[in-house]
């Protein structure tokens, strides 16, 4: 099995720490390792050779990746000229992997910023999925996680027929998808016991996913194949960028997975997965370290409860009489909001993009 770590996103929901110039996956937000470093360590035991691991980034992050991981092979860095969401990114990575290894290879494509508490259980689930695909190559498989609280920011997958079982791990058909339901519907889905969080992780045989791109997104596939051919020639960088820039921005779900019936979900109750994409998730995931608050930097929380307060080491943040807030202070930007609304910071980022004088803060 080959593995692609997708690290091209900006992570705007963790603004102002996560920026275009220094996105969350290259930062130590939850511990003493970067998110992408944790992901590399988690998947390395699954690799037969170091050359079996790829990292996909956009052009602006290529230098940072090289700086953070100087020993990572250059030929295994997949560069998106611009960010076009996961549809074009996965199409490009699949074309490159097929050119390198052939279309019979099985590939796992996963985000760089997931939190997983049990790496061994995660590795076991990917091995189970790989074995399933060897006998059932017509499927694409995505791991699902049993939800423990309603979250309107996730998509949900309904489990169908049991296809394979090994201990506490299993693979089901996908009966249906629900894209980011409202709060009340979220509670209904969870109460049914049949729905799982969609992780955004995928495992497939290259022949299968490329066949689906040919069926549902033929122009995208042709463009990525043309990019690959041009990249093998000299002085074609601008042509490659122009082709990719012309692709429609779309998710892999919109492009492919919601259009195919041969999709399965692998499940394990031991993984302990979380998408580290919102400040309130980080607050609820990590143990409090300053009273019942989660803090970093110079923070003095007086009569303050259940807050996340991140600040620089060389600056004191003192609070009084606060409850359930997110406070994130950087050298040039301060963000404050009720904890339950922290996922909406992306709205602020989108508005800042519209005003030239604020772009320096992005």
PDB file of C-alpha atoms in Angstrom, residues 23-160:
ATOM      1  CA  UNK A  23      -0.899  26.681   8.100  1.00  0.00           C
ATOM      2  CA  UNK A  24      -1.925  24.529  11.039  1.00  0.00           C
ATOM      3  CA  UNK A  25      -0.410  21.273   9.752  1.00  0.00           C
ATOM      4  CA  UNK A  26       3.076  22.785  10.130  1.00  0.00           C
ATOM      5  CA  UNK A  27       2.455  23.969  13.685  1.00  0.00           C
ATOM      6  CA  UNK A  28       2.547  22.356  17.125  1.00  0.00           C
ATOM      7  CA  UNK A  29      -1.017  23.183  18.131  1.00  0.00           C
ATOM      8  CA  UNK A  30      -1.775  20.106  20.252  1.00  0.00           C
ATOM      9  CA  UNK A  31       1.643  19.030  21.548  1.00  0.00           C
ATOM     10  CA  UNK A  32       5.363  19.027  20.856  1.00  0.00           C
ATOM     11  CA  UNK A  33       5.052  17.808  17.260  1.00  0.00           C
ATOM     12  CA  UNK A  34       3.543  19.374  14.190  1.00  0.00           C
ATOM     13  CA  UNK A  35       0.284  17.872  12.945  1.00  0.00           C
ATOM     14  CA  UNK A  36       1.930  16.634   9.766  1.00  0.00           C
ATOM     15  CA  UNK A  37       4.798  15.181  11.808  1.00  0.00           C
ATOM     16  CA  UNK A  38       2.304  13.201  13.887  1.00  0.00           C
ATOM     17  CA  UNK A  39       0.642  11.931  10.706  1.00  0.00           C
ATOM     18  CA  UNK A  40       3.959  10.820   9.191  1.00  0.00           C
ATOM     19  CA  UNK A  41       4.851   8.921  12.376  1.00  0.00           C
ATOM     20  CA  UNK A  42       1.407   7.283  12.418  1.00  0.00           C
ATOM     21  CA  UNK A  43       1.593   5.869   8.888  1.00  0.00           C
ATOM     22  CA  UNK A  44       5.313   5.028   8.701  1.00  0.00           C
ATOM     23  CA  UNK A  45       4.889   1.505  10.195  1.00  0.00           C
ATOM     24  CA  UNK A  46       2.599   0.672   7.242  1.00  0.00           C
ATOM     25  CA  UNK A  47       5.279   1.409   4.642  1.00  0.00           C
ATOM     26  CA  UNK A  48       7.515  -1.211   3.073  1.00  0.00           C
ATOM     27  CA  UNK A  49       9.805   1.502   1.722  1.00  0.00           C
ATOM     28  CA  UNK A  50      10.232   5.208   2.431  1.00  0.00           C
ATOM     29  CA  UNK A  51       9.464   5.838  -1.239  1.00  0.00           C
ATOM     30  CA  UNK A  52       5.903   4.583  -0.610  1.00  0.00           C
ATOM     31  CA  UNK A  53       4.939   7.817   1.187  1.00  0.00           C
ATOM     32  CA  UNK A  54       3.906  10.983  -0.659  1.00  0.00           C
ATOM     33  CA  UNK A  55       2.968  14.416   0.660  1.00  0.00           C
ATOM     34  CA  UNK A  56       0.731  16.718  -1.350  1.00  0.00           C
ATOM     35  CA  UNK A  57       1.090  20.473  -0.758  1.00  0.00           C
ATOM     36  CA  UNK A  58       0.316  23.646  -2.652  1.00  0.00           C
ATOM     37  CA  UNK A  59       3.081  25.750  -4.176  1.00  0.00           C
ATOM     38  CA  UNK A  60       3.323  28.186  -1.248  1.00  0.00           C
ATOM     39  CA  UNK A  61       3.955  25.363   1.253  1.00  0.00           C
ATOM     40  CA  UNK A  62       6.630  23.485  -0.685  1.00  0.00           C
ATOM     41  CA  UNK A  63       9.548  25.396   0.867  1.00  0.00           C
ATOM     42  CA  UNK A  64       8.131  24.995   4.370  1.00  0.00           C
ATOM     43  CA  UNK A  65       7.771  21.243   3.869  1.00  0.00           C
ATOM     44  CA  UNK A  66      11.389  20.985   2.697  1.00  0.00           C
ATOM     45  CA  UNK A  67      12.553  23.052   5.675  1.00  0.00           C
ATOM     46  CA  UNK A  68      10.604  21.018   8.233  1.00  0.00           C
ATOM     47  CA  UNK A  69      11.448  17.635   6.685  1.00  0.00           C
ATOM     48  CA  UNK A  70      14.780  18.070   4.860  1.00  0.00           C
ATOM     49  CA  UNK A  71      15.273  14.306   4.428  1.00  0.00           C
ATOM     50  CA  UNK A  72      11.914  13.741   2.752  1.00  0.00           C
ATOM     51  CA  UNK A  73      12.520  12.791  -0.911  1.00  0.00           C
ATOM     52  CA  UNK A  74      11.805  15.649  -3.322  1.00  0.00           C
ATOM     53  CA  UNK A  75      10.358  13.284  -5.911  1.00  0.00           C
ATOM     54  CA  UNK A  76       7.642  12.285  -3.427  1.00  0.00           C
ATOM     55  CA  UNK A  77       6.358  15.825  -2.923  1.00  0.00           C
ATOM     56  CA  UNK A  78       3.256  16.424  -5.037  1.00  0.00           C
ATOM     57  CA  UNK A  79       2.787  20.132  -5.675  1.00  0.00           C
ATOM     58  CA  UNK A  80      -0.590  21.665  -6.446  1.00  0.00           C
ATOM     59  CA  UNK A  81       0.076  24.938  -8.314  1.00  0.00           C
ATOM     60  CA  UNK A  82      -2.953  26.484  -6.564  1.00  0.00           C
ATOM     61  CA  UNK A  83      -5.488  25.198  -4.043  1.00  0.00           C
ATOM     62  CA  UNK A  84      -8.495  23.613  -5.770  1.00  0.00           C
ATOM     63  CA  UNK A  85      -9.925  21.484  -2.930  1.00  0.00           C
ATOM     64  CA  UNK A  86      -9.676  17.712  -2.647  1.00  0.00           C
ATOM     65  CA  UNK A  87     -11.218  16.760  -6.004  1.00  0.00           C
ATOM     66  CA  UNK A  88      -8.427  18.015  -8.281  1.00  0.00           C
ATOM     67  CA  UNK A  89      -5.793  17.308  -5.599  1.00  0.00           C
ATOM     68  CA  UNK A  90      -6.729  13.630  -5.386  1.00  0.00           C
ATOM     69  CA  UNK A  91      -7.035  13.348  -9.155  1.00  0.00           C
ATOM     70  CA  UNK A  92      -3.487  14.699  -9.539  1.00  0.00           C
ATOM     71  CA  UNK A  93      -2.019  12.492  -6.810  1.00  0.00           C
ATOM     72  CA  UNK A  94      -3.708   9.420  -8.316  1.00  0.00           C
ATOM     73  CA  UNK A  95      -2.341  10.141 -11.797  1.00  0.00           C
ATOM     74  CA  UNK A  96       1.172  10.585 -10.396  1.00  0.00           C
ATOM     75  CA  UNK A  97       0.989   7.437  -8.245  1.00  0.00           C
ATOM     76  CA  UNK A  98      -0.313   5.366 -11.171  1.00  0.00           C
ATOM     77  CA  UNK A  99       2.526   6.622 -13.359  1.00  0.00           C
ATOM     78  CA  UNK A 100       5.029   5.585 -10.679  1.00  0.00           C
ATOM     79  CA  UNK A 101       3.562   2.272  -9.502  1.00  0.00           C
ATOM     80  CA  UNK A 102       0.893   1.176 -11.990  1.00  0.00           C
ATOM     81  CA  UNK A 103      -2.896   1.164 -11.645  1.00  0.00           C
ATOM     82  CA  UNK A 104      -3.079  -2.081  -9.648  1.00  0.00           C
ATOM     83  CA  UNK A 105      -1.558  -0.390  -6.585  1.00  0.00           C
ATOM     84  CA  UNK A 106      -3.700   0.326  -3.503  1.00  0.00           C
ATOM     85  CA  UNK A 107      -3.394   3.860  -2.117  1.00  0.00           C
ATOM     86  CA  UNK A 108      -4.564   5.463   1.125  1.00  0.00           C
ATOM     87  CA  UNK A 109      -5.187   9.210   0.843  1.00  0.00           C
ATOM     88  CA  UNK A 110      -5.556  11.035   4.145  1.00  0.00           C
ATOM     89  CA  UNK A 111      -5.527  14.527   5.670  1.00  0.00           C
ATOM     90  CA  UNK A 112      -2.455  15.810   7.486  1.00  0.00           C
ATOM     91  CA  UNK A 113      -4.306  17.295  10.453  1.00  0.00           C
ATOM     92  CA  UNK A 114      -6.305  14.486  12.073  1.00  0.00           C
ATOM     93  CA  UNK A 115      -5.951  13.557  15.732  1.00  0.00           C
ATOM     94  CA  UNK A 116      -5.889   9.804  16.377  1.00  0.00           C
ATOM     95  CA  UNK A 117      -5.351   8.553  19.913  1.00  0.00           C
ATOM     96  CA  UNK A 118      -4.676   4.890  19.035  1.00  0.00           C
ATOM     97  CA  UNK A 119      -2.216   4.739  16.138  1.00  0.00           C
ATOM     98  CA  UNK A 120      -2.012   0.942  16.258  1.00  0.00           C
ATOM     99  CA  UNK A 121      -5.793   0.548  15.872  1.00  0.00           C
ATOM    100  CA  UNK A 122      -5.676   2.968  12.948  1.00  0.00           C
ATOM    101  CA  UNK A 123      -2.905   0.972  11.292  1.00  0.00           C
ATOM    102  CA  UNK A 124      -4.848  -2.262  11.812  1.00  0.00           C
ATOM    103  CA  UNK A 125      -7.919  -0.722  10.182  1.00  0.00           C
ATOM    104  CA  UNK A 126      -5.937   0.346   7.115  1.00  0.00           C
ATOM    105  CA  UNK A 127      -4.469  -3.162   6.807  1.00  0.00           C
ATOM    106  CA  UNK A 128      -7.976  -4.659   7.063  1.00  0.00           C
ATOM    107  CA  UNK A 129      -9.125  -2.236   4.367  1.00  0.00           C
ATOM    108  CA  UNK A 130      -6.186  -3.119   2.125  1.00  0.00           C
ATOM    109  CA  UNK A 131      -6.973  -6.837   2.440  1.00  0.00           C
ATOM    110  CA  UNK A 132     -10.629  -6.172   1.656  1.00  0.00           C
ATOM    111  CA  UNK A 133      -9.704  -4.243  -1.494  1.00  0.00           C
ATOM    112  CA  UNK A 134      -7.462  -7.036  -2.731  1.00  0.00           C
ATOM    113  CA  UNK A 135     -10.589  -9.217  -2.978  1.00  0.00           C
ATOM    114  CA  UNK A 136     -13.049  -6.405  -3.761  1.00  0.00           C
ATOM    115  CA  UNK A 137     -11.145  -3.922  -5.951  1.00  0.00           C
ATOM    116  CA  UNK A 138     -14.324  -2.362  -7.336  1.00  0.00           C
ATOM    117  CA  UNK A 139     -14.956  -0.597  -3.992  1.00  0.00           C
ATOM    118  CA  UNK A 140     -13.545   2.580  -2.559  1.00  0.00           C
ATOM    119  CA  UNK A 141     -13.391   2.598   1.237  1.00  0.00           C
ATOM    120  CA  UNK A 142     -13.574   5.437   3.746  1.00  0.00           C
ATOM    121  CA  UNK A 143     -13.150   4.981   7.528  1.00  0.00           C
ATOM    122  CA  UNK A 144     -16.115   6.119   9.610  1.00  0.00           C
ATOM    123  CA  UNK A 145     -16.093   7.091  13.282  1.00  0.00           C
ATOM    124  CA  UNK A 146     -18.929   6.505  15.734  1.00  0.00           C
ATOM    125  CA  UNK A 147     -20.079   9.997  16.768  1.00  0.00           C
ATOM    126  CA  UNK A 148     -20.055  10.950  20.431  1.00  0.00           C
ATOM    127  CA  UNK A 149     -21.618  14.407  20.077  1.00  0.00           C
ATOM    128  CA  UNK A 150     -23.607  16.344  17.455  1.00  0.00           C
ATOM    129  CA  UNK A 151     -21.447  18.444  15.145  1.00  0.00           C
ATOM    130  CA  UNK A 152     -22.973  20.327  12.238  1.00  0.00           C
ATOM    131  CA  UNK A 153     -19.554  20.734  10.629  1.00  0.00           C
ATOM    132  CA  UNK A 154     -19.206  17.040   9.772  1.00  0.00           C
ATOM    133  CA  UNK A 155     -20.738  14.929   7.059  1.00  0.00           C
ATOM    134  CA  UNK A 156     -22.353  11.685   8.215  1.00  0.00           C
ATOM    135  CA  UNK A 157     -22.367   8.206   6.663  1.00  0.00           C
ATOM    136  CA  UNK A 158     -25.091   5.618   7.232  1.00  0.00           C
ATOM    137  CA  UNK A 159     -23.886   2.035   7.556  1.00  0.00           C
ATOM    138  CA  UNK A 160     -25.479  -0.658   5.419  1.00  0.00           C
TER     139      UNK A 160
END
